[in-house]
Coordinates of C-alpha atoms in Angstrom, one line a residue:
M1 CA 170.5 90.7 -25.1
V2 CA 168.8 93.9 -26.3
G3 CA 167.0 96.8 -24.7
N4 CA 167.0 100.4 -23.9
P5 CA 170.0 101.9 -22.1
N6 CA 169.9 101.7 -18.4
V7 CA 167.5 98.8 -18.0
G8 CA 170.0 96.5 -16.3
K9 CA 171.3 94.5 -19.3
S10 CA 174.8 94.4 -17.9
A11 CA 173.5 93.3 -14.5
I12 CA 171.6 90.4 -16.1
F13 CA 174.7 89.6 -18.2
N14 CA 176.8 89.4 -15.0
R15 CA 174.3 87.1 -13.3
L16 CA 174.0 84.8 -16.3
T17 CA 177.7 84.5 -17.0
S18 CA 179.2 85.1 -13.5
S19 CA 181.6 87.6 -15.1
Y20 CA 181.8 91.4 -15.0
A21 CA 180.9 94.0 -17.5
V22 CA 180.7 97.5 -16.0
V23 CA 177.3 97.7 -14.4
S24 CA 176.6 101.4 -14.9
N25 CA 173.6 103.5 -13.8
Y26 CA 174.1 105.7 -16.8
P27 CA 172.7 105.2 -20.4
G28 CA 175.3 104.3 -23.0
T29 CA 178.0 102.8 -20.8
T30 CA 178.1 99.6 -22.8
V31 CA 179.5 100.9 -26.1
A32 CA 180.7 97.6 -27.6
L33 CA 179.5 94.1 -27.7
T34 CA 180.4 92.3 -24.5
T35 CA 180.5 88.5 -24.7
G36 CA 180.5 85.9 -21.9
R37 CA 180.0 82.2 -21.4
M38 CA 177.1 80.5 -19.7
K39 CA 176.3 76.8 -19.1
I40 CA 172.7 75.5 -18.6
A41 CA 172.0 71.8 -18.0
G42 CA 175.4 70.9 -19.5
K43 CA 174.9 73.0 -22.6
D44 CA 177.3 75.9 -23.3
Y45 CA 175.9 79.3 -24.5
S46 CA 177.6 82.5 -25.6
V47 CA 175.8 85.6 -24.1
V48 CA 176.2 88.9 -25.9
D49 CA 175.4 92.2 -24.2
T50 CA 174.7 94.8 -26.9
P51 CA 174.7 98.6 -26.7
G52 CA 171.4 100.2 -25.7
M53 CA 168.8 100.4 -28.5
Y54 CA 165.3 101.7 -28.5
S55 CA 163.8 100.0 -31.5
L56 CA 164.6 98.2 -34.7
Y57 CA 165.1 101.5 -36.4
P58 CA 168.5 102.8 -35.1
I59 CA 169.4 106.4 -34.6
T60 CA 172.9 106.3 -33.2
E61 CA 176.0 104.2 -34.2
E62 CA 175.7 102.1 -31.0
E63 CA 172.1 101.2 -31.8
R64 CA 173.2 100.2 -35.2
V65 CA 175.7 97.8 -33.8
G66 CA 173.0 96.0 -31.8
R67 CA 170.6 95.9 -34.8
R68 CA 173.3 94.4 -37.0
M69 CA 173.6 91.5 -34.6
L70 CA 169.8 91.0 -35.1
L71 CA 170.2 91.1 -38.9
E72 CA 173.1 88.6 -38.8
G73 CA 170.8 86.1 -37.0
R74 CA 173.6 84.3 -35.1
Y75 CA 171.5 83.6 -32.0
E76 CA 169.2 81.0 -30.5
V77 CA 167.1 83.4 -28.5
V78 CA 167.0 87.1 -27.9
L79 CA 166.5 88.5 -24.4
H80 CA 164.6 91.8 -24.5
I81 CA 165.4 93.4 -21.2
V82 CA 162.9 96.1 -20.2
D83 CA 162.5 98.3 -17.1
A84 CA 159.3 97.1 -15.6
K85 CA 158.3 100.6 -14.5
N86 CA 158.4 101.7 -18.1
L87 CA 156.8 98.7 -19.8
T88 CA 154.2 100.7 -21.7
R89 CA 157.0 102.7 -23.4
M90 CA 159.4 99.8 -24.0
L91 CA 156.9 97.1 -25.2
P92 CA 156.7 98.5 -28.8
F93 CA 160.2 97.2 -29.3
T94 CA 159.0 93.7 -28.2
M95 CA 156.3 94.0 -30.8
Q96 CA 158.8 94.8 -33.5
L97 CA 161.0 91.8 -32.5
K98 CA 157.9 89.5 -32.5
E99 CA 156.8 90.8 -35.9
A100 CA 160.3 90.4 -37.3
G101 CA 160.2 86.7 -36.4
V102 CA 162.9 87.0 -33.7
P103 CA 162.8 84.3 -31.0
V104 CA 162.4 86.5 -28.0
I105 CA 162.0 86.3 -24.2
L106 CA 160.7 89.4 -22.5
V107 CA 162.6 90.1 -19.2
L108 CA 160.8 92.5 -16.8
N109 CA 163.8 93.8 -14.9
I110 CA 164.0 96.1 -11.9
M111 CA 160.7 94.7 -10.6
D112 CA 161.5 95.8 -7.1
E113 CA 161.4 99.4 -8.0
A114 CA 158.3 98.9 -10.1
E115 CA 156.6 97.5 -7.0
E116 CA 157.9 100.4 -4.9
T117 CA 156.3 102.9 -7.3
G118 CA 152.9 101.1 -6.9
L119 CA 152.9 99.1 -10.2
V120 CA 151.3 95.6 -10.2
I121 CA 151.9 93.6 -13.4
N122 CA 149.9 90.5 -14.3
V123 CA 152.9 88.5 -15.7
E124 CA 150.9 85.4 -16.5
A125 CA 148.3 87.3 -18.5
L126 CA 151.0 89.2 -20.4
E127 CA 152.7 86.0 -21.3
K128 CA 149.5 84.5 -22.7
R129 CA 148.8 87.6 -24.8
L130 CA 152.3 87.9 -26.2
E131 CA 152.8 84.1 -26.6
I132 CA 156.4 84.4 -25.4
P133 CA 158.0 83.7 -22.0
V134 CA 157.8 86.8 -19.7
I135 CA 160.3 86.6 -16.8
P136 CA 160.2 89.2 -13.9
T137 CA 163.7 89.8 -12.5
V138 CA 165.8 92.0 -10.2
G139 CA 169.1 91.6 -12.0
I140 CA 171.3 93.4 -9.5
A141 CA 170.1 91.1 -6.8
G142 CA 169.9 87.9 -8.9
K143 CA 166.2 87.4 -8.4
G144 CA 164.5 85.6 -11.2
V145 CA 167.7 84.6 -13.0
R146 CA 167.3 80.9 -12.3
R147 CA 163.8 81.0 -13.9
L148 CA 165.3 83.0 -16.8
K149 CA 167.8 80.2 -17.4
E150 CA 165.0 77.7 -17.4
A151 CA 163.2 79.7 -20.0
I152 CA 166.3 79.9 -22.2
K153 CA 166.8 76.1 -21.9
N154 CA 163.2 75.3 -22.7
Y155 CA 162.6 78.0 -25.3
H156 CA 160.4 77.0 -28.3
H157 CA 159.9 79.4 -31.1
G158 CA 156.1 79.3 -31.3
N159 CA 153.7 81.6 -33.1
R160 CA 155.5 83.5 -35.8
N161 CA 152.4 85.2 -37.3
F162 CA 152.3 88.2 -34.9
H163 CA 151.1 91.3 -36.8
V164 CA 150.9 95.0 -36.0
D165 CA 148.4 97.0 -38.1
F166 CA 149.5 100.3 -39.5
S167 CA 147.8 102.9 -41.8
L168 CA 146.4 101.6 -45.1
A169 CA 149.0 103.5 -47.1
V170 CA 151.9 101.9 -45.1
E171 CA 150.3 98.5 -45.3
M172 CA 149.9 98.7 -49.1
A173 CA 153.4 99.9 -49.6
S174 CA 154.8 97.2 -47.3
M175 CA 152.9 94.4 -49.1
E176 CA 154.2 95.7 -52.5
I177 CA 157.9 95.7 -51.6
A178 CA 158.2 92.8 -49.1
P179 CA 158.4 90.1 -51.8
L180 CA 161.2 91.9 -53.5
L181 CA 163.4 92.1 -50.4
P182 CA 166.2 89.6 -49.7
Q183 CA 165.8 86.8 -47.1
T184 CA 167.5 87.7 -43.8
S185 CA 167.1 86.6 -40.1
L186 CA 164.4 89.3 -39.9
S187 CA 161.2 88.8 -41.7
R188 CA 160.5 90.5 -45.0
R189 CA 157.6 92.3 -43.3
A190 CA 160.1 93.9 -40.8
L191 CA 162.6 94.7 -43.6
S192 CA 159.9 96.4 -45.6
L193 CA 158.9 98.6 -42.7
L194 CA 162.5 99.6 -42.2
A195 CA 162.9 100.3 -45.9
L196 CA 159.9 102.6 -45.8
Q197 CA 161.6 104.5 -43.0
E198 CA 164.7 104.6 -45.3
D199 CA 166.9 102.7 -42.8
R200 CA 170.5 103.0 -44.0
D201 CA 171.5 99.3 -43.6
V202 CA 168.3 98.1 -45.4
L203 CA 168.8 100.6 -48.2
E204 CA 172.3 99.1 -48.7
L205 CA 170.7 95.7 -49.0
I206 CA 168.3 97.0 -51.5
S207 CA 171.1 98.6 -53.6
S208 CA 172.6 95.1 -54.1
L209 CA 169.3 93.8 -55.7
P210 CA 168.9 93.7 -59.5
E211 CA 168.5 97.3 -60.8
G212 CA 164.8 96.9 -61.7
E213 CA 163.8 95.6 -58.3
A214 CA 165.8 98.3 -56.5
E215 CA 164.2 101.1 -58.6
R216 CA 160.7 99.6 -58.0
I217 CA 161.2 99.6 -54.2
T218 CA 162.6 103.2 -54.3
G219 CA 159.6 104.3 -56.3
V220 CA 157.2 102.8 -53.7
I221 CA 159.0 104.6 -50.9
D222 CA 159.0 108.0 -52.8
A223 CA 155.3 107.5 -53.6
L224 CA 154.4 106.9 -50.0
K225 CA 156.4 110.0 -48.9
R226 CA 154.4 112.1 -51.3
E227 CA 151.1 110.5 -50.2
L228 CA 151.6 111.2 -46.5
D229 CA 151.6 114.7 -45.0
H230 CA 153.8 113.5 -42.1
P231 CA 156.9 111.4 -41.6
I232 CA 156.4 107.6 -42.1
N233 CA 157.9 107.0 -38.7
Y234 CA 154.9 108.6 -37.2
D235 CA 152.6 106.0 -38.7
I236 CA 154.9 103.2 -37.5
T237 CA 155.0 104.6 -34.0
L238 CA 151.3 105.1 -33.8
G239 CA 150.6 101.5 -34.9
L240 CA 153.0 100.1 -32.3
R241 CA 151.5 102.2 -29.5
R242 CA 148.0 101.1 -30.5
R243 CA 149.0 97.5 -30.4
T244 CA 150.8 98.0 -27.1
S245 CA 147.6 99.5 -25.5
Q246 CA 145.6 96.5 -26.7
I247 CA 148.2 94.0 -25.2
L248 CA 148.5 95.8 -21.9
E249 CA 144.8 96.5 -21.3
G250 CA 144.0 95.2 -17.8
I251 CA 147.6 94.0 -17.3
I252 CA 149.0 96.9 -15.3
Q253 CA 147.4 98.3 -12.2
K254 CA 148.8 101.5 -10.8
G255 CA 148.9 102.6 -7.2
E256 CA 150.6 105.4 -5.3
G257 CA 154.1 104.2 -4.6
K258 CA 155.7 104.9 -1.3
T259 CA 158.8 106.5 -2.8
R260 CA 157.5 108.2 -5.9
I261 CA 156.6 111.6 -4.4
A262 CA 159.9 112.0 -2.6
R263 CA 161.9 110.9 -5.6
D264 CA 160.1 113.3 -7.9
A265 CA 160.7 116.2 -5.6
L266 CA 164.4 115.3 -5.4
D267 CA 164.6 115.0 -9.2
R268 CA 163.3 118.5 -9.5
I269 CA 165.8 119.8 -7.0
L270 CA 168.8 118.1 -8.9
I271 CA 167.6 119.3 -12.3
S272 CA 166.7 122.9 -11.6
P273 CA 169.7 125.3 -12.2
W274 CA 168.9 127.2 -9.0
T275 CA 169.4 124.2 -6.8
G276 CA 171.2 121.7 -9.1
V277 CA 174.3 123.9 -9.6
P278 CA 175.0 124.4 -5.9
I279 CA 174.6 120.6 -5.4
L280 CA 177.0 120.0 -8.3
L281 CA 179.5 122.3 -6.8
L282 CA 179.2 120.5 -3.4
V283 CA 179.7 117.1 -5.1
L284 CA 182.8 118.5 -6.9
Y285 CA 184.2 120.1 -3.8
F286 CA 183.8 117.3 -1.3
G287 CA 183.8 114.4 -3.6
F288 CA 186.6 115.2 -6.0
Y289 CA 188.6 118.2 -4.6
K290 CA 188.7 117.0 -1.0
F291 CA 188.5 113.2 -1.5
V292 CA 190.6 112.8 -4.6
G293 CA 192.8 115.9 -4.3
G294 CA 193.1 116.0 -0.5
F295 CA 193.0 112.3 0.5
G296 CA 194.2 110.5 -2.7
A297 CA 196.7 113.0 -4.0
G298 CA 197.6 114.3 -0.5
V299 CA 197.6 111.6 2.2
I300 CA 198.1 108.5 0.1
V301 CA 200.6 109.9 -2.4
D302 CA 202.6 111.6 0.4
F303 CA 202.8 108.2 2.2
L304 CA 203.8 106.2 -0.9
E305 CA 205.9 108.7 -2.7
G306 CA 207.5 110.5 0.2
H307 CA 207.8 107.7 2.7
I308 CA 207.8 104.2 1.0
F309 CA 209.6 105.2 -2.2
G310 CA 211.5 108.3 -1.1
K311 CA 212.9 106.9 2.2
Y312 CA 213.2 103.2 1.4
L313 CA 212.7 101.9 -2.1
I314 CA 214.6 104.6 -4.2
P315 CA 217.8 104.6 -2.1
L316 CA 217.6 100.7 -2.0
I317 CA 217.3 100.5 -5.8
N318 CA 220.1 103.1 -6.4
N319 CA 222.3 101.3 -3.9
W320 CA 221.8 97.8 -5.4
T321 CA 222.1 99.1 -9.0
D322 CA 225.5 100.6 -8.2
R323 CA 226.7 97.4 -6.5
L324 CA 225.4 94.8 -9.1
I325 CA 225.7 96.7 -12.4
P326 CA 229.2 98.0 -13.4
W327 CA 228.0 99.8 -16.6
P328 CA 226.8 103.4 -16.0
I329 CA 224.7 103.4 -19.1
I330 CA 222.6 100.4 -17.8
Q331 CA 222.6 101.9 -14.3
N332 CA 220.9 105.0 -15.7
L333 CA 218.3 102.8 -17.4
I334 CA 217.2 101.2 -14.2
A335 CA 217.9 103.8 -11.5
G336 CA 218.9 107.5 -11.2
D337 CA 216.8 110.5 -12.3
Y338 CA 215.1 108.8 -15.3
G339 CA 215.4 105.1 -14.4
V340 CA 212.6 102.6 -15.3
L341 CA 212.2 101.7 -11.6
T342 CA 213.0 105.1 -9.9
L343 CA 211.0 107.2 -12.4
G344 CA 208.5 105.0 -14.4
V345 CA 207.4 102.7 -11.6
R346 CA 207.5 105.4 -9.0
Y347 CA 205.2 107.7 -11.1
A348 CA 202.8 104.9 -11.9
V349 CA 202.5 103.3 -8.5
A350 CA 203.2 106.1 -6.0
I351 CA 201.7 109.1 -7.7
I352 CA 199.2 108.2 -10.4
L353 CA 197.7 105.0 -9.1
P354 CA 196.4 106.4 -5.7
I355 CA 194.9 109.4 -7.5
V356 CA 193.2 107.3 -10.2
G357 CA 192.0 104.8 -7.5
T358 CA 190.3 107.5 -5.4
F359 CA 188.8 109.1 -8.5
F360 CA 187.3 105.8 -9.6
V361 CA 185.9 105.2 -6.1
M362 CA 184.1 108.6 -6.1
F363 CA 183.1 108.2 -9.8
S364 CA 181.6 104.8 -9.1
V365 CA 179.6 106.2 -6.1
V366 CA 178.2 109.1 -8.2
E367 CA 177.5 106.7 -11.1
D368 CA 175.8 104.1 -9.1
S369 CA 173.5 106.6 -7.4
G370 CA 171.8 107.7 -10.7
Y371 CA 173.1 111.3 -10.4
L372 CA 174.9 111.4 -13.8
P373 CA 171.7 111.5 -15.9
R374 CA 170.4 114.4 -13.8
L375 CA 173.7 116.1 -14.4
S376 CA 173.2 115.7 -18.2
L377 CA 169.8 117.4 -18.0
L378 CA 171.2 120.1 -15.8
I379 CA 173.9 121.1 -18.2
D380 CA 172.1 120.4 -21.5
R381 CA 171.5 124.1 -22.1
V382 CA 175.3 124.8 -21.7
F383 CA 176.2 122.0 -24.0
K384 CA 173.7 123.2 -26.7
W385 CA 175.7 126.5 -26.7
V386 CA 178.8 124.5 -27.9
G387 CA 176.9 122.5 -30.4
L388 CA 176.3 119.4 -28.2
S389 CA 173.4 118.0 -26.2
G390 CA 173.1 116.5 -22.8
R391 CA 173.9 113.2 -24.3
A392 CA 177.5 114.3 -24.7
V393 CA 177.8 114.1 -20.9
I394 CA 178.6 110.4 -21.5
P395 CA 181.9 110.9 -23.3
M396 CA 182.7 114.1 -21.4
T397 CA 182.3 112.5 -18.0
L398 CA 184.3 109.4 -19.1
G399 CA 187.0 111.9 -20.3
F400 CA 187.6 112.7 -16.7
G401 CA 188.5 109.1 -16.3
C402 CA 190.4 108.4 -19.5
G403 CA 190.5 110.5 -22.7
T404 CA 191.3 107.5 -24.8
M405 CA 188.1 105.7 -23.7
A406 CA 186.0 108.8 -24.0
T407 CA 187.1 109.5 -27.6
L408 CA 185.9 106.0 -28.5
V409 CA 182.6 106.7 -26.8
T410 CA 182.0 109.8 -29.0
R411 CA 180.7 107.3 -31.6
T412 CA 177.5 107.1 -29.5
L413 CA 176.7 110.7 -30.4
E414 CA 174.0 111.1 -33.1
S415 CA 175.8 113.2 -35.8
T416 CA 179.3 113.5 -37.2
R417 CA 179.2 117.2 -36.2
E418 CA 178.7 116.3 -32.5
R419 CA 181.4 113.6 -32.7
V420 CA 183.9 116.1 -34.1
I421 CA 183.1 118.8 -31.5
A422 CA 183.3 116.3 -28.7
T423 CA 186.6 115.0 -29.9
V424 CA 188.1 118.5 -30.1
L425 CA 186.9 119.4 -26.6
L426 CA 188.2 116.1 -25.1
A427 CA 191.6 116.6 -26.7
L428 CA 191.8 120.2 -25.5
A429 CA 190.0 120.9 -22.3
I430 CA 189.1 117.7 -20.4
P431 CA 191.8 116.4 -18.1
C432 CA 192.0 112.7 -17.4
S433 CA 191.6 111.3 -13.8
A434 CA 195.3 111.1 -13.0
Q435 CA 195.9 114.6 -14.4
L436 CA 192.9 116.0 -12.6
G437 CA 193.9 114.3 -9.3
V438 CA 197.5 115.7 -9.4
I439 CA 196.2 119.2 -10.3
F440 CA 193.8 119.0 -7.3
A441 CA 196.8 117.9 -5.1
L442 CA 199.0 120.7 -6.4
A443 CA 196.2 123.2 -5.7
A444 CA 195.1 121.7 -2.4
S445 CA 197.1 124.3 -0.4
N446 CA 196.2 127.2 -2.7
P447 CA 192.5 127.4 -3.6
W448 CA 193.1 130.5 -5.8
V449 CA 195.2 128.4 -8.1
L450 CA 192.3 126.0 -8.4
V451 CA 189.8 128.8 -9.1
T452 CA 192.1 130.3 -11.8
W453 CA 192.6 126.9 -13.4
I454 CA 188.8 126.0 -13.4
G455 CA 187.9 129.5 -14.7
T456 CA 190.4 129.5 -17.5
V457 CA 189.8 125.9 -18.6
S458 CA 186.0 126.4 -18.5
A459 CA 186.3 129.5 -20.6
V460 CA 188.5 127.7 -23.1
F461 CA 185.9 124.8 -23.2
L462 CA 183.1 127.2 -24.0
F463 CA 185.0 129.4 -26.4
I464 CA 186.5 126.6 -28.5
G465 CA 183.2 124.6 -28.4
Y466 CA 181.2 127.7 -29.5
L467 CA 183.8 128.4 -32.3
T468 CA 183.8 124.8 -33.5
A469 CA 180.0 124.7 -33.5
K470 CA 179.9 127.8 -35.7
I471 CA 182.6 126.6 -38.1
I472 CA 181.0 123.1 -38.6
P473 CA 177.6 123.4 -40.1
G474 CA 174.7 121.3 -38.9
P475 CA 171.4 121.4 -37.0
Q476 CA 171.2 121.8 -33.2
P477 CA 171.0 118.4 -31.6
D478 CA 167.8 117.4 -29.8
F479 CA 168.0 115.7 -26.4
F480 CA 165.6 113.7 -24.4
M481 CA 166.4 111.2 -21.6
E482 CA 164.5 108.9 -19.3
L483 CA 165.7 109.4 -15.7
P484 CA 166.6 106.2 -13.9
P485 CA 165.7 106.1 -10.2
L486 CA 168.0 107.6 -7.6
R487 CA 169.5 104.8 -5.5
M488 CA 171.8 104.5 -2.6
P489 CA 175.1 103.3 -4.1
R490 CA 175.7 99.6 -3.4
L491 CA 179.0 98.9 -1.8
A492 CA 179.5 95.7 -3.8
N493 CA 178.9 97.6 -7.1
V494 CA 181.2 100.4 -6.1
W495 CA 184.0 97.9 -5.2
L496 CA 183.4 95.9 -8.4
K497 CA 183.5 98.9 -10.7
T498 CA 186.5 100.5 -8.9
S499 CA 188.6 97.3 -8.8
T500 CA 187.8 96.5 -12.4
R501 CA 188.7 99.9 -13.7
M502 CA 191.8 100.0 -11.5
R503 CA 193.0 96.7 -13.0
W504 CA 192.4 97.9 -16.5
Y505 CA 194.1 101.2 -15.8
F506 CA 197.1 99.7 -14.1
V507 CA 197.6 97.1 -16.9
E508 CA 197.4 99.9 -19.4
I509 CA 199.5 102.6 -17.6
L510 CA 202.5 100.7 -16.2
P511 CA 203.8 99.4 -19.5
L512 CA 203.4 102.9 -21.0
F513 CA 205.3 104.5 -18.0
L514 CA 208.1 102.0 -18.4
L515 CA 208.2 102.6 -22.2
A516 CA 208.3 106.3 -21.6
S517 CA 211.2 105.9 -19.1
V518 CA 213.1 103.8 -21.7
L519 CA 212.5 106.4 -24.4
I520 CA 213.7 109.2 -22.1
W521 CA 216.8 107.1 -21.4
V522 CA 217.3 106.6 -25.1
G523 CA 216.9 110.3 -25.5
N524 CA 219.5 111.0 -22.8
V525 CA 222.0 108.5 -24.3
T526 CA 221.6 109.8 -27.8
G527 CA 221.6 113.5 -26.8
I528 CA 218.1 114.0 -28.2
F529 CA 216.4 114.6 -24.8
P530 CA 218.6 117.5 -23.8
V531 CA 218.1 119.1 -27.2
L532 CA 214.3 118.8 -26.9
L533 CA 214.4 120.2 -23.4
K534 CA 216.3 123.2 -24.7
L535 CA 213.8 123.7 -27.5
L536 CA 210.9 123.4 -25.1
A537 CA 212.6 125.7 -22.6
V538 CA 212.0 128.7 -25.0
P539 CA 208.1 128.7 -24.9
T540 CA 208.3 127.5 -21.3
R541 CA 210.2 130.6 -20.2
A542 CA 208.0 132.8 -22.4
I543 CA 205.0 131.9 -20.3
G544 CA 206.9 132.7 -17.1
L545 CA 207.9 129.2 -16.0
P546 CA 211.3 128.0 -14.9
N547 CA 213.4 125.8 -17.3
E548 CA 212.7 122.7 -15.2
A549 CA 209.0 122.9 -16.2
A550 CA 210.1 122.0 -19.8
Q551 CA 210.7 118.5 -18.6
A552 CA 207.0 118.1 -17.5
F553 CA 205.9 119.2 -21.0
L554 CA 208.2 116.8 -22.6
F555 CA 206.9 114.0 -20.4
G556 CA 203.4 115.1 -21.4
F557 CA 204.2 114.0 -25.0
F558 CA 204.1 110.4 -23.8
R559 CA 201.1 110.7 -21.4
R560 CA 199.3 113.6 -20.0
D561 CA 199.4 112.1 -16.5
Y562 CA 203.1 111.4 -16.9
G563 CA 203.7 115.1 -17.6
V564 CA 201.6 116.3 -14.6
A565 CA 203.4 113.8 -12.4
G566 CA 206.6 115.5 -13.5
L567 CA 205.0 118.8 -12.6
Y568 CA 204.2 117.4 -9.1
D569 CA 207.9 116.6 -8.7
I570 CA 208.9 120.1 -9.5
Q571 CA 206.3 121.6 -7.2
Q572 CA 207.5 119.3 -4.3
K573 CA 211.0 120.8 -4.8
G574 CA 209.5 124.3 -4.2
L575 CA 210.4 125.6 -7.7
L576 CA 207.0 127.1 -8.6
T577 CA 205.2 130.2 -7.2
G578 CA 201.4 130.3 -7.0
N579 CA 201.2 132.2 -10.3
Q580 CA 203.6 129.8 -12.0
L581 CA 201.6 126.8 -10.7
A582 CA 198.4 128.2 -12.1
V583 CA 200.0 128.9 -15.5
A584 CA 201.7 125.4 -15.6
T585 CA 198.5 123.5 -14.7
I586 CA 196.5 125.4 -17.3
T587 CA 199.1 124.9 -20.0
L588 CA 199.5 121.3 -19.3
T589 CA 195.7 120.7 -19.2
L590 CA 195.4 122.3 -22.7
F591 CA 198.5 120.5 -23.9
L592 CA 198.7 117.7 -26.5
P593 CA 196.6 114.6 -25.9
C594 CA 198.6 111.5 -24.9
I595 CA 199.8 109.0 -27.6
A596 CA 197.0 106.6 -26.9
Q597 CA 194.3 109.2 -27.3
F598 CA 196.0 110.6 -30.4
L599 CA 196.0 107.2 -32.0
V600 CA 192.3 106.7 -31.2
M601 CA 191.6 110.2 -32.7
I602 CA 193.3 109.0 -35.9
K603 CA 191.2 105.9 -35.9
E604 CA 187.9 107.6 -35.2
R605 CA 188.3 111.0 -37.0
G606 CA 191.1 110.4 -39.5
M607 CA 194.7 111.3 -39.8
K608 CA 194.0 114.8 -41.2
M609 CA 191.9 115.9 -38.3
A610 CA 194.2 114.4 -35.7
L611 CA 197.3 116.1 -37.1
G612 CA 195.4 119.4 -37.6
L613 CA 194.2 119.3 -34.0
A614 CA 197.6 118.5 -32.6
A615 CA 199.1 121.4 -34.7
F616 CA 196.5 123.8 -33.2
V617 CA 196.6 122.6 -29.6
F618 CA 200.4 122.9 -29.1
P619 CA 200.7 126.6 -29.7
F620 CA 197.3 127.4 -28.3
A621 CA 198.1 125.8 -24.9
F622 CA 201.2 128.1 -24.6
L623 CA 199.2 131.1 -25.9
V624 CA 196.6 130.7 -23.2
G625 CA 199.2 130.0 -20.5
G626 CA 201.2 133.1 -21.5
S627 CA 198.0 135.2 -21.5
V628 CA 197.1 134.1 -18.0
N629 CA 200.7 134.9 -16.8
F630 CA 200.5 138.3 -18.5
M631 CA 197.1 139.1 -16.9
L632 CA 198.2 138.1 -13.4
N633 CA 201.3 140.2 -13.7
I634 CA 199.5 143.2 -15.1
L635 CA 196.9 143.1 -12.4
G636 CA 199.6 142.6 -9.8
L637 CA 198.0 139.4 -8.5
H638 CA 200.1 136.9 -6.5
L639 CA 198.2 133.6 -6.0

């Protein structure tokens, strides 16, 4: 399955395979190949959902992943999923697939919204002109999926002589190098056009050819570049658009849709800084601060942690451990202050899970509505100031869910420079959902703590981003984005996304919390833990925090959310003033990334950068925390 981001590939995938890949209303969500199984008329198929790609010529790493699948040729048929509303813009990719000799079925998805906007598409006529099956669908509702399965079952790779005419110079160059190129699943004609555009993967193929042939091809490419007074891509795009216009002539009729005017007006409101920023603040306040911080971290956590665990489970566990286990060292492993059950399970289930759950509910609602792409356009100007583009909203937003996942998603950014900047900011100034939720809960009764935290972390984000962008050379990234339609979130989608993410998070988090408890127990038994606490107590006291806060920072070495859960414990005991709470939340937010995120940083950016970043972040977090404490004291402010 191939196609632009946000055309409903994942929805079609789910309907074909009866399984779940995150159905997101934001481009770039599917960042890896997702495979499922499907059976049609007794025959088993493997269905692969690829990352979003706009054409055969990839720009980003995620597009390159999908194109490699096409180059490998391990498929019976390729489903090109398009948004029916934007058929004119997406059909050139179909032309490329046809010309490359790929067995393709064109899937006109989101037909319901195309009809709402007044578009009428003559599907039968389009099918005849393209000489391939064309199937209209509404993937999210399952409409047209049965017919799509029939088309897959009965597919016959017919006319392979489809041809798109380009300029004479491009045609002559293509004809000269095509016979020299190796045989792949894509036609030599398609490879020659990619070679003329100096596609990285195709140039690697050419480099493996005998030296004389490789030099001849390179010479033709250089000669064409000298002959043309514009990029070769321009000729390719022009030819594809010309052919698209010929194919679609008389196929699409346009009328005034019943929802277009209202949606366009709402888009302008959400994207304009004058109206979009207040709306964003309202979403953050009611959606995340009140719902996640107030309800999730307040009501649910108070009930589970204070009532269920505090009154019943913890005393029961401590009592049974004392009765059944005679060895104090094993008793301390299971129960007590740092026990696997009384600390690890309690933190994971009673504190972190409710916060993560409510965050994922709210995030799924916002995601399913189509608001996130509008947000990316709204803050594109701010991101450009730190060397990023609006496209970086994808990993940055995911970072508020899980920094580990978000660091992986930075590979979708176009340049190494952007990926490095995004990795630095994710490690330093983006709290994960559990950390964010607990901070909201801690600040729920003191809004000035929240204002101080937001202001400081935002300033650090902008300062470090700006500094990193100046240090790392490179051009300013361009950004353009197609806006998907605004939709009322579907309850089934929200539930499916939330429950899937909750399962994933719980499976990941509980073993790590248990492991952290065991390591803390080992540290206590061996005497390492008290020594580390004494060492951490020095910088902790230096920024105006009590000695007990050192424990939260030590916990933060294992997981950020584990550390902030420890901070929640300290706050519940009444050991922190308003000023100390602001300093502690700021320092812990800027603190070292968790072990999982650190390992992914090593994998994605290399050991040298990961260690260098960790060495910078540790003292920097305490420096910022100490500066905030100093300023509050100098100004005589008491939050």
